[in-house]
Coordinates of C-alpha atoms in Angstrom, one line a residue:
M60 CA 34.3 -86.9 -20.6
K61 CA 31.9 -88.8 -22.5
V62 CA 29.2 -90.6 -22.1
A63 CA 27.7 -93.3 -24.2
T64 CA 24.1 -95.3 -23.7
F65 CA 24.7 -98.3 -26.7
N66 CA 22.1 -101.1 -28.0
L67 CA 24.0 -103.1 -29.3
F68 CA 21.0 -105.1 -31.0
N69 CA 21.3 -108.9 -30.3
Y70 CA 24.9 -109.3 -29.7
L71 CA 25.6 -113.1 -29.1
E72 CA 28.8 -114.8 -30.2
P73 CA 27.5 -117.8 -32.4
P74 CA 27.0 -120.7 -32.6
S75 CA 24.6 -119.9 -30.3
A76 CA 21.0 -117.8 -31.0
F77 CA 19.2 -115.2 -30.4
Y78 CA 14.9 -116.7 -29.3
D79 CA 14.8 -119.2 -32.4
F80 CA 16.8 -122.2 -33.4
D81 CA 17.5 -120.3 -36.8
K82 CA 18.7 -116.6 -35.9
I83 CA 22.7 -117.1 -35.4
Y84 CA 25.6 -115.2 -37.0
S85 CA 27.3 -116.7 -39.5
Q86 CA 31.4 -116.1 -38.2
E87 CA 31.6 -113.4 -41.1
Q88 CA 28.4 -111.5 -39.9
W89 CA 29.8 -112.0 -36.3
Q90 CA 33.1 -110.4 -37.2
K91 CA 31.5 -107.5 -39.3
K92 CA 29.1 -106.9 -36.1
Q93 CA 32.2 -106.8 -33.3
G94 CA 34.2 -104.3 -36.5
W95 CA 30.9 -102.2 -36.8
I96 CA 31.0 -101.5 -32.9
S97 CA 34.7 -101.7 -32.6
R98 CA 35.1 -98.4 -35.3
Y99 CA 32.5 -96.6 -33.3
L100 CA 34.4 -96.6 -30.1
A101 CA 37.7 -96.0 -31.8
E102 CA 36.3 -92.3 -33.7
H103 CA 34.3 -91.3 -31.0
Q104 CA 36.0 -92.6 -28.0
P105 CA 33.3 -92.4 -25.2
D106 CA 34.5 -92.8 -21.9
V107 CA 31.6 -94.1 -19.8
I108 CA 29.4 -96.5 -22.1
G109 CA 26.4 -98.4 -21.0
F110 CA 25.2 -101.2 -23.0
Q111 CA 21.9 -103.1 -23.7
E112 CA 21.1 -106.4 -25.5
V113 CA 24.2 -108.3 -24.1
F114 CA 24.2 -112.2 -24.9
S115 CA 27.6 -112.6 -24.6
P116 CA 29.4 -110.2 -22.3
E117 CA 32.7 -112.3 -22.2
S118 CA 33.1 -111.4 -26.1
L119 CA 32.1 -107.6 -25.0
Q120 CA 34.7 -107.4 -22.9
Q121 CA 37.6 -108.7 -24.7
L122 CA 35.9 -106.3 -27.4
V123 CA 36.1 -103.5 -24.9
H124 CA 39.4 -104.1 -23.8
E125 CA 41.3 -104.3 -26.8
Q126 CA 39.8 -100.6 -27.7
G127 CA 41.4 -99.3 -23.8
Y128 CA 38.5 -100.2 -21.3
E129 CA 40.0 -101.5 -18.9
H130 CA 36.7 -101.5 -16.6
F131 CA 34.2 -103.8 -17.8
A132 CA 30.9 -105.3 -15.5
V133 CA 27.8 -107.3 -15.7
I134 CA 25.6 -108.0 -13.1
D135 CA 23.1 -110.8 -14.6
E136 CA 23.1 -113.6 -17.5
A137 CA 21.0 -114.2 -20.6
E138 CA 18.3 -116.7 -20.3
V139 CA 18.7 -120.5 -21.6
I140 CA 16.1 -121.3 -23.2
S141 CA 17.1 -124.6 -24.3
D142 CA 20.7 -126.2 -25.9
Y143 CA 22.1 -123.0 -27.4
I144 CA 18.7 -120.6 -27.8
Y145 CA 19.1 -118.1 -25.2
Q146 CA 16.4 -114.9 -24.7
S147 CA 16.5 -111.8 -22.5
P148 CA 19.8 -110.2 -23.1
V149 CA 21.4 -107.6 -19.9
V150 CA 22.8 -105.0 -19.5
A151 CA 26.3 -103.9 -19.0
I152 CA 29.1 -100.8 -18.4
A153 CA 32.3 -100.3 -19.6
S154 CA 34.6 -97.6 -18.4
R155 CA 38.1 -95.6 -18.7
Y156 CA 38.1 -95.2 -15.0
P157 CA 38.0 -97.3 -12.1
I158 CA 34.5 -99.3 -11.1
S159 CA 34.9 -98.9 -7.2
E160 CA 31.0 -100.7 -6.5
L161 CA 29.1 -102.2 -8.5
S162 CA 25.3 -103.6 -7.6
A163 CA 22.1 -105.0 -9.3
V164 CA 19.1 -102.2 -8.3
T165 CA 16.3 -104.3 -7.1
P166 CA 12.8 -103.3 -5.9
D167 CA 11.4 -102.0 -3.1
T168 CA 8.8 -104.9 -2.5
G169 CA 7.1 -103.0 0.4
L170 CA 6.9 -99.8 -2.1
A171 CA 5.8 -102.2 -4.6
V172 CA 3.0 -103.6 -2.9
A173 CA 1.9 -100.2 -1.1
M174 CA 1.9 -99.5 -5.3
G175 CA -0.8 -102.3 -5.8
L176 CA 1.5 -104.9 -7.1
K177 CA 2.4 -108.2 -6.8
E178 CA 4.9 -109.2 -3.8
G179 CA 7.0 -111.0 -6.5
F180 CA 7.4 -108.1 -8.7
S181 CA 10.6 -107.9 -11.1
F182 CA 12.4 -106.0 -13.4
S183 CA 11.8 -107.2 -16.6
R184 CA 15.6 -106.3 -17.2
Q185 CA 18.1 -106.0 -14.2
P186 CA 19.3 -102.9 -14.0
L187 CA 22.7 -102.0 -13.2
R188 CA 24.5 -99.4 -10.0
A189 CA 28.1 -98.6 -11.1
T190 CA 29.9 -96.5 -8.7
I191 CA 32.3 -94.8 -11.2
Q192 CA 35.7 -92.6 -9.8
L193 CA 35.2 -89.8 -12.4
P194 CA 37.6 -87.3 -12.7
Y195 CA 37.1 -83.6 -10.5
I196 CA 33.9 -85.0 -9.5
G197 CA 35.2 -88.5 -7.7
R198 CA 31.9 -91.2 -7.2
C199 CA 28.9 -90.9 -9.3
D200 CA 26.2 -93.9 -9.6
C201 CA 26.2 -94.7 -13.4
Y202 CA 22.8 -96.8 -13.5
V203 CA 22.3 -98.8 -17.2
V204 CA 18.8 -99.5 -17.8
H205 CA 16.9 -101.4 -20.3
F206 CA 13.1 -100.7 -20.0
K207 CA 10.6 -103.1 -21.0
S208 CA 9.9 -103.0 -24.6
K209 CA 6.0 -102.0 -26.1
R210 CA 5.7 -105.7 -27.1
P211 CA 2.1 -106.3 -26.2
M212 CA 2.2 -108.5 -22.8
L213 CA -0.5 -110.5 -24.0
E214 CA -0.6 -112.7 -27.3
Q215 CA -3.3 -113.2 -30.0
D216 CA -4.6 -116.9 -29.8
I217 CA -4.4 -118.3 -33.5
T218 CA -8.2 -119.0 -34.3
D219 CA -8.8 -122.6 -36.2
G220 CA -10.7 -120.5 -39.0
S221 CA -14.1 -121.2 -38.0
S222 CA -15.1 -118.1 -35.8
P223 CA -16.1 -114.9 -38.2
K224 CA -14.2 -112.3 -39.1
S225 CA -15.7 -110.1 -37.2
T226 CA -15.4 -112.1 -34.0
F227 CA -11.8 -112.7 -34.4
I228 CA -11.1 -108.8 -35.0
A229 CA -12.9 -107.7 -31.7
Q230 CA -10.6 -110.6 -30.3
A231 CA -7.3 -108.9 -31.6
L232 CA -8.8 -105.4 -30.7
K233 CA -9.6 -106.7 -27.2
T234 CA -5.9 -108.6 -26.9
E235 CA -3.8 -105.4 -28.0
I236 CA -5.3 -102.9 -26.0
S237 CA -4.6 -105.1 -22.7
G238 CA -1.4 -106.3 -24.0
N239 CA -0.1 -102.5 -24.9
L240 CA -2.0 -101.2 -21.3
G241 CA 0.5 -103.8 -19.7
S242 CA 3.4 -103.3 -21.4
A243 CA 3.4 -99.8 -20.3
M244 CA 2.2 -100.1 -16.7
Q245 CA 5.3 -102.2 -16.3
R246 CA 7.6 -100.2 -17.9
G247 CA 6.2 -97.3 -16.0
T248 CA 6.4 -99.7 -13.2
E249 CA 10.4 -100.1 -13.5
A250 CA 11.0 -96.2 -14.0
A251 CA 9.1 -95.7 -11.1
L252 CA 10.9 -98.3 -8.5
L253 CA 14.3 -97.4 -10.0
F254 CA 13.9 -93.9 -9.6
T255 CA 13.0 -94.3 -5.8
N256 CA 15.5 -96.7 -5.2
M257 CA 18.0 -94.0 -6.8
I258 CA 16.3 -91.2 -4.2
E259 CA 17.3 -93.6 -1.2
R260 CA 20.6 -94.1 -3.1
R261 CA 21.4 -90.4 -3.5
E262 CA 20.1 -89.3 0.2
R263 CA 22.4 -91.7 2.1
T264 CA 25.9 -91.6 0.1
G265 CA 25.4 -87.7 -1.8
Y266 CA 26.4 -89.6 -5.0
P267 CA 26.3 -87.8 -8.4
M268 CA 23.9 -89.7 -10.4
L269 CA 24.0 -90.7 -14.1
L270 CA 20.8 -92.7 -15.7
M271 CA 21.2 -93.8 -19.6
G272 CA 20.3 -96.4 -21.4
D273 CA 16.7 -98.0 -23.7
F274 CA 13.6 -96.6 -21.9
N275 CA 11.6 -97.8 -24.9
D276 CA 9.3 -95.0 -24.9
S277 CA 9.3 -91.3 -24.9
L278 CA 10.0 -89.1 -21.9
D279 CA 7.6 -86.8 -22.8
S280 CA 5.0 -89.9 -22.3
G281 CA 3.0 -90.5 -18.9
V282 CA 4.6 -93.7 -17.8
L283 CA 8.0 -91.9 -17.6
S284 CA 7.6 -88.4 -17.4
H285 CA 7.7 -88.9 -13.0
L286 CA 11.9 -89.0 -14.4
L287 CA 12.0 -85.1 -14.7
T288 CA 9.7 -84.7 -11.9
R289 CA 10.8 -80.2 -11.1
S290 CA 8.1 -79.8 -7.9
L291 CA 6.4 -81.4 -5.2
R292 CA 2.5 -81.0 -5.3
Q293 CA 2.0 -78.5 -2.0
R294 CA 5.0 -78.0 -1.0
T295 CA 6.0 -74.3 -3.4
D296 CA 8.0 -72.8 -0.9
D297 CA 11.6 -71.8 -1.9
E298 CA 13.7 -74.2 0.6
S299 CA 11.6 -77.3 -0.8
E300 CA 12.6 -76.3 -4.5
L301 CA 16.0 -75.6 -3.2
L302 CA 16.6 -79.4 -1.6
L303 CA 14.3 -81.4 -4.5
A304 CA 17.4 -80.1 -6.8
K305 CA 19.6 -82.3 -5.3
Y306 CA 17.3 -85.4 -6.6
R307 CA 16.4 -84.0 -9.9
L308 CA 17.2 -85.5 -12.9
A309 CA 17.8 -83.5 -16.3
D310 CA 17.8 -84.8 -19.8
A311 CA 21.3 -84.4 -21.5
W312 CA 19.1 -83.0 -24.6
D313 CA 17.5 -80.4 -22.6
L314 CA 20.7 -79.4 -20.3
Y315 CA 22.5 -78.8 -24.1
R316 CA 20.2 -77.0 -25.3
A317 CA 20.6 -74.6 -22.4
T318 CA 24.2 -74.2 -22.8
D319 CA 26.2 -71.1 -25.0
Y320 CA 27.7 -74.4 -26.9
F321 CA 24.3 -75.2 -28.3
Q322 CA 23.5 -71.2 -28.9
A323 CA 26.7 -71.1 -30.8
T324 CA 26.4 -74.0 -33.0
D325 CA 22.9 -73.5 -33.7
S326 CA 21.4 -70.4 -33.5
F327 CA 21.4 -70.1 -37.2
Q328 CA 18.7 -72.6 -36.9
T329 CA 15.1 -71.3 -36.5
E330 CA 13.7 -75.0 -35.4
F331 CA 16.2 -77.4 -34.3
C332 CA 14.6 -81.0 -34.0
R333 CA 16.3 -83.7 -31.8
P334 CA 17.2 -86.4 -34.2
A335 CA 15.0 -89.8 -33.3
T336 CA 17.1 -93.0 -31.6
H337 CA 14.9 -95.7 -33.7
Y338 CA 12.8 -95.9 -36.5
Y339 CA 9.8 -98.2 -37.1
Y340 CA 9.2 -97.9 -41.4
A341 CA 9.6 -94.2 -41.5
K342 CA 8.2 -92.9 -38.2
G343 CA 11.6 -91.9 -36.1
S344 CA 10.7 -91.5 -32.0
V345 CA 13.5 -90.9 -29.3
L346 CA 14.1 -94.0 -26.9
D347 CA 17.6 -93.9 -25.7
Y348 CA 18.4 -91.3 -23.0
I349 CA 21.3 -89.8 -20.9
L350 CA 19.6 -88.4 -17.3
L351 CA 22.0 -86.3 -15.4
S352 CA 22.0 -85.1 -11.8
C353 CA 22.1 -81.1 -10.7
E354 CA 26.2 -81.5 -10.6
F355 CA 26.3 -81.4 -14.4
D356 CA 23.2 -79.0 -14.7
A357 CA 25.0 -75.2 -15.5
E358 CA 22.4 -73.6 -14.1
H359 CA 22.4 -75.5 -10.8
H360 CA 24.5 -72.8 -8.3
A361 CA 27.0 -76.1 -7.5
S362 CA 27.5 -77.9 -10.7
L363 CA 31.1 -78.9 -11.7
F364 CA 30.4 -79.9 -15.5
E365 CA 28.0 -79.4 -17.7
V366 CA 27.2 -80.6 -21.3
S367 CA 29.0 -79.3 -24.2
D368 CA 27.8 -81.3 -26.6
Y369 CA 25.2 -84.3 -27.3
H370 CA 25.4 -86.5 -30.7
C371 CA 23.3 -89.2 -31.9
Y372 CA 25.2 -91.7 -34.2
D373 CA 22.7 -92.4 -36.8
R374 CA 23.8 -93.2 -40.1
H375 CA 23.3 -96.5 -40.4
L376 CA 19.5 -95.8 -39.7
I377 CA 18.9 -93.2 -42.6
N378 CA 21.8 -93.9 -44.7
P379 CA 23.0 -97.3 -44.3
I380 CA 25.3 -99.0 -46.5
Y381 CA 25.1 -102.4 -46.6
E382 CA 29.0 -103.4 -46.8
R383 CA 29.4 -100.8 -43.7
D384 CA 26.0 -101.6 -42.1
S385 CA 24.3 -104.6 -42.3
E386 CA 25.2 -106.1 -38.9
S387 CA 25.3 -103.0 -37.1
T388 CA 22.2 -101.8 -34.7
D389 CA 18.7 -101.0 -35.5
H390 CA 18.9 -98.0 -32.6
G391 CA 21.0 -95.0 -32.6
I392 CA 23.8 -94.1 -30.2
V393 CA 23.5 -91.0 -28.0
M394 CA 26.5 -89.8 -26.6
V395 CA 27.3 -86.3 -24.0
K396 CA 30.3 -84.4 -23.6
L397 CA 30.6 -83.5 -20.1
S398 CA 33.3 -80.5 -20.0
L399 CA 34.3 -78.8 -16.9
R400 CA 32.8 -75.7 -15.8
G401 CA 35.6 -72.5 -15.5

């Protein structure tokens, strides 16, 4: 069973425009983008896919249906700025297996206020939860997210040029520091409120959990690290650790590196670096993740599956060919293979 997370990068059917009036795909560009996505799906055959940056869900549903995905869901819609110009793309999910339940994830307003937030706090992009009937394991809650980007929340005011350059630089620095911190706070808060919602749902249903998407940050960063919480402060007894395992999430990459599959494939390498999923100029970073509950962790006594492969499709990022990749995506596509344990 294969699970993938796929940032489509401005998936909007012409003649509509994304963000600005002139950002419109030509019919040739759109067909090229459609073909690129279809070829990936046909070649790699993921069974469940979480999508981000979806402006045109109807077009995407038709595309994935032609590739054999009978089940498709979206719970939000992009915002129309004016006429044919859109912003705020949404997330979606496609599956070869039935979706038995679908819901938007909403923040706990009481908890948000207790955290010092305003009552009207909302996710920058609405997370999606689809309960999918997976083989052997039954109902599994699959979450698709696209956390707040690193784009500063505050914009620098354009001066009339009469202010001294030092004043402009100082103001720009203050705006950038404040804007970056605001984005990080939003991103971290989204992750915390999502995870608390997942914990509550897990406690109520007991369903396995799968979280995938564009996190727009590293899991090692302080604002997202709580998604991989491994222990409780002031509770270190064995019983607490055993009970906590039910609610933990683990990075699929870490689970893969712990398996015999990885050791057999890559033991000859003294160092094996995780592939980047996004590049800013020449600097690569991992922004796209798949996190799994203990049912997919081979080290857990009650696990049914293990991560037998981890693949980041990135040739369009590191070795692009214009004729093939000019209308692809600016993210790598992460896919994991989950194998039934013997």
